[in-house]
Short mmCIF file of C-alpha atoms in Angstrom, two decimals:
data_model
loop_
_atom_site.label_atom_id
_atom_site.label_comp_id
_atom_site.label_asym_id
_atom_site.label_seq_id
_atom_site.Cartn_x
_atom_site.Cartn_y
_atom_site.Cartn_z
CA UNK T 206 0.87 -51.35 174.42
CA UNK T 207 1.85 -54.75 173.12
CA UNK T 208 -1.32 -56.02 174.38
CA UNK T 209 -3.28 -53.60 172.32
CA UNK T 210 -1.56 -54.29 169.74
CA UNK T 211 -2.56 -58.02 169.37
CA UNK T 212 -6.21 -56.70 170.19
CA UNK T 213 -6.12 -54.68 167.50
CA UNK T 214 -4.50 -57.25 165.11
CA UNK T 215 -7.42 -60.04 166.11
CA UNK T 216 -10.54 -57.36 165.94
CA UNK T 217 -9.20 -56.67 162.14
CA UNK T 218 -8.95 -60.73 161.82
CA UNK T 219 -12.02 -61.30 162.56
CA UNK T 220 -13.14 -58.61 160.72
CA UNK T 221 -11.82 -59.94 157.23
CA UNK T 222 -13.41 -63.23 158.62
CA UNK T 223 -17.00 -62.37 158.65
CA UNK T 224 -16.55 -60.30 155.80
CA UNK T 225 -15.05 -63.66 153.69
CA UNK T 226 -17.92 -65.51 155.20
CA UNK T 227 -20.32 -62.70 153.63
CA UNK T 228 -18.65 -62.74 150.63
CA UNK T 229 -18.87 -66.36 150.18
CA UNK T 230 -22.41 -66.69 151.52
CA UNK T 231 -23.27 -63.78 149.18
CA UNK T 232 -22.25 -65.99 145.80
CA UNK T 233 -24.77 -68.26 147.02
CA UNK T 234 -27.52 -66.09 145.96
CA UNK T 235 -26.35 -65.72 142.28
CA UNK T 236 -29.42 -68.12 141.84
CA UNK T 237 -31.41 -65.12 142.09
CA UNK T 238 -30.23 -63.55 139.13
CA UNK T 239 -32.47 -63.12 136.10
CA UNK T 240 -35.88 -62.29 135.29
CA UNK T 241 -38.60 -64.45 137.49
CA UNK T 242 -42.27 -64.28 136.60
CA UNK T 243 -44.88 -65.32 139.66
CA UNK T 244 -46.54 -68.76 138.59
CA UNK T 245 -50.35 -67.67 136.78
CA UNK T 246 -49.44 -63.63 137.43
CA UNK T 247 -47.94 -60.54 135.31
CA UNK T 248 -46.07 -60.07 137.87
CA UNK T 249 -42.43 -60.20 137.93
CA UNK T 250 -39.18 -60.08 140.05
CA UNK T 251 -36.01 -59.08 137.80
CA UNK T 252 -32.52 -59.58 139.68
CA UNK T 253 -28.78 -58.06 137.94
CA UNK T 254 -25.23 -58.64 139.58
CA UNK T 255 -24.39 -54.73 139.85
CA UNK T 256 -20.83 -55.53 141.17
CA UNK T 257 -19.26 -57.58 143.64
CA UNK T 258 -21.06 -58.97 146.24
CA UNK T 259 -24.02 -55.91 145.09
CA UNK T 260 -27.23 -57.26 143.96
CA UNK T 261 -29.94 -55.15 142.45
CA UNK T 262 -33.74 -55.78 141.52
CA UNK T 263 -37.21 -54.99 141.15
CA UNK T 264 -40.45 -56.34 141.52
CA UNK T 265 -43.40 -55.40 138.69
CA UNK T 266 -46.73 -56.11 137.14
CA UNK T 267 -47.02 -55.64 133.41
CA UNK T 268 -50.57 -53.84 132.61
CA UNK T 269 -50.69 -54.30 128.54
CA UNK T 270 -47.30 -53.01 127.87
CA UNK T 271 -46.61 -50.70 130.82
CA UNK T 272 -44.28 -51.91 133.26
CA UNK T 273 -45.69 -50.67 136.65
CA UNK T 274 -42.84 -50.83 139.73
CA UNK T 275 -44.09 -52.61 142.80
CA UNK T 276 -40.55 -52.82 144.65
CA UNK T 277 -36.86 -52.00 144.32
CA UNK T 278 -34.88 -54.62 145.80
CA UNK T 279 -31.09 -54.82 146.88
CA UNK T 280 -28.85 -57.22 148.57
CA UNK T 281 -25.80 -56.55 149.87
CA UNK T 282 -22.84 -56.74 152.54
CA UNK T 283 -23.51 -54.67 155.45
CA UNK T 284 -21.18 -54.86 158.58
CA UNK T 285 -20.50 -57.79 157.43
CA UNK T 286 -24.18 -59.20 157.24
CA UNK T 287 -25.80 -60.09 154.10
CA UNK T 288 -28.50 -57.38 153.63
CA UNK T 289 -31.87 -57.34 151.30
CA UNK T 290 -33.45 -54.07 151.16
CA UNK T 291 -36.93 -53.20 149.74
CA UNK T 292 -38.31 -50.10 148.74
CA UNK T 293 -42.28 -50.10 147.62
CA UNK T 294 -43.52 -46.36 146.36
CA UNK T 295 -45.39 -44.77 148.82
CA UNK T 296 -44.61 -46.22 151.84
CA UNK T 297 -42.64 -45.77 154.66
CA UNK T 298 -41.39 -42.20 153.40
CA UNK T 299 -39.36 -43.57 150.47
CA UNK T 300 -37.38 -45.56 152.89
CA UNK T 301 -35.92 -48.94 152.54
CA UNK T 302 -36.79 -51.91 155.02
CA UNK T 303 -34.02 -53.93 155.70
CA UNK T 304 -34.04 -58.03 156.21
CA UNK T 305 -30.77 -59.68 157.51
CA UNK T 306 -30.02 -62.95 156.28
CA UNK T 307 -30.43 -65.83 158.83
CA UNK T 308 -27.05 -67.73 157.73
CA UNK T 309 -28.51 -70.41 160.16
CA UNK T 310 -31.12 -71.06 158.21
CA UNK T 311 -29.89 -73.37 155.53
CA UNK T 312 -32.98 -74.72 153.82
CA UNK T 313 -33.77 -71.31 152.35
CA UNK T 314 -32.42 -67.99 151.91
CA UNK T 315 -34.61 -66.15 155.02
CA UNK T 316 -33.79 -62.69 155.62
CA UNK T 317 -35.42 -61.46 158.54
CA UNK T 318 -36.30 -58.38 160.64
CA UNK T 319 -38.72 -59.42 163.34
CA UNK T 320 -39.04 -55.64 164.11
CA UNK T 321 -40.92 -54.64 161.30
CA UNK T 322 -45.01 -54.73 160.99
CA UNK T 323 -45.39 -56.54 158.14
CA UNK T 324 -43.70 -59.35 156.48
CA UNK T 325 -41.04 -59.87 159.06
CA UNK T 326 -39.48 -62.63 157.01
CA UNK T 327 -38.74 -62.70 153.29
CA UNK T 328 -37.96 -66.43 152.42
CA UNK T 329 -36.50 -68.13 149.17
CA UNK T 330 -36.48 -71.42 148.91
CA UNK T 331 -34.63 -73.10 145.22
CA UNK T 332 -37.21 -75.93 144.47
CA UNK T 333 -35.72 -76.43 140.84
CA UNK T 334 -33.05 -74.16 139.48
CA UNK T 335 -35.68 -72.26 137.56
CA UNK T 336 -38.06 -72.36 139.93
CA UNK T 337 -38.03 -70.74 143.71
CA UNK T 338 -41.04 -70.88 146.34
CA UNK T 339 -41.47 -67.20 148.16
CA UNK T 340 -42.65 -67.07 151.45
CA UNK T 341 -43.67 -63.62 152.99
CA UNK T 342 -44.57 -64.15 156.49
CA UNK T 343 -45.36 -62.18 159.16
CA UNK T 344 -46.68 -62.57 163.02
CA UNK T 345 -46.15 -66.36 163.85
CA UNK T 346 -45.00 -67.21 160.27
CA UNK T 347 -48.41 -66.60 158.64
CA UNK T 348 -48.92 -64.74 154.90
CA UNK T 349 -48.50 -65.63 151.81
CA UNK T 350 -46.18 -67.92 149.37
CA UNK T 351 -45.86 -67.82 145.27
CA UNK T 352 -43.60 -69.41 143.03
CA UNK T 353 -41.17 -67.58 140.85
CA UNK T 354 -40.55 -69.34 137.15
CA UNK T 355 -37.53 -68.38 135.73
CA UNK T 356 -37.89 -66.71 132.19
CA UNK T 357 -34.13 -65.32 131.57
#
C-alpha cells in the first residue's frame, strides 16, 4: 500500500510538471496575439488571449468590405501538450486538425502532426516582433511560406 502510495504521489508530480512546463511554454506564444496581415495579400490572421493558457483566432481574406473566414484557429493545453487546432469550412466534416507543438524545436514555434495529408507542419518563426515567417509544409518539408506584418 505504501508503495502505491508514493506511485501515486510522483504520477500527480509529474503531472503538475508537464503541465507548468505547458503553461510556461504556452506564454511564449503571446507573440501571436493581434491582428497579422500576409505581406502583399488581404489576407489576415487575427489572434485574442481568451483566458489562461487559451488562445483563439482566425484566418480571413477581406473582399471589399466582407470579411470572408478561411480558418478558425486555437491553441491550447492538452494532456499537457501545447495544442493548435484548425478548422477550415468545408472540410474534414467540420472537424478540427490538431498540430502538437515540437517543444524541441526552439528556432520556431512548429506544431506538428505527421499523420495528417496535408500540411503536416505549421511553423512560426518571430523574424522581428511585428513580423513572423509561416511555413506550411507537408511531405519532406515542401509547401509554402508567407510573412505575417503585424497591424494591431
Amino acid at each position: 500500500m505504501a508503495h502505491f502510495k508514493r506511485l501515486l504521489v510522483y504520477v500527480v508530480m509529474v503531472s503538475i510538471n508537464f503541465s507548468c512546463t505547458a503553461q510556461n511554454e504556452i506564454k511564449k506564444l503571446d507573440i501571436l496575439i493581434g491582428t497579422w496581415k500576409v505581406e502583399n495579400k488581404n489576407t489576415y490572421e487575427n489572434w485574442l488571449e481568451q483566458s489562461q493558457g487559451i488562445l483563439s483566432g482566425e484566418s480571413y481574406k477581406m473582399v471589399g468590405d466582407a470579411k470572408r473566414i478561411t480558418e478558425t484557429l486555437s491553441i491550447k493545453i492538452e494532456d499537457g501538450k501545447i495544442v493548435y487546432e484548425a478548422t477550415v469550412p468545408n472540410q474534414n466534416n467540420g472537424k478540427a486538425i490538431q498540430f502538437v507543438l515540437n517543444e524541441s524545436n526552439t528556432e520556431l514555434m512548429s506544431f506538428e502532426n505527421l499523420q495528417h495529408d496535408f500540411p503536416k507542419k505549421i511553423q512560426y518563426k518571430v523574424i522581428e516582433t511585428n513580423k513572423l515567417l509561416v511555413n506550411v509544409l507537408g511531405e519532406n518539408d515542401q509547401g509554402f511560406s508567407y510573412m505575417l506584418i503585424k497591424q494591431k
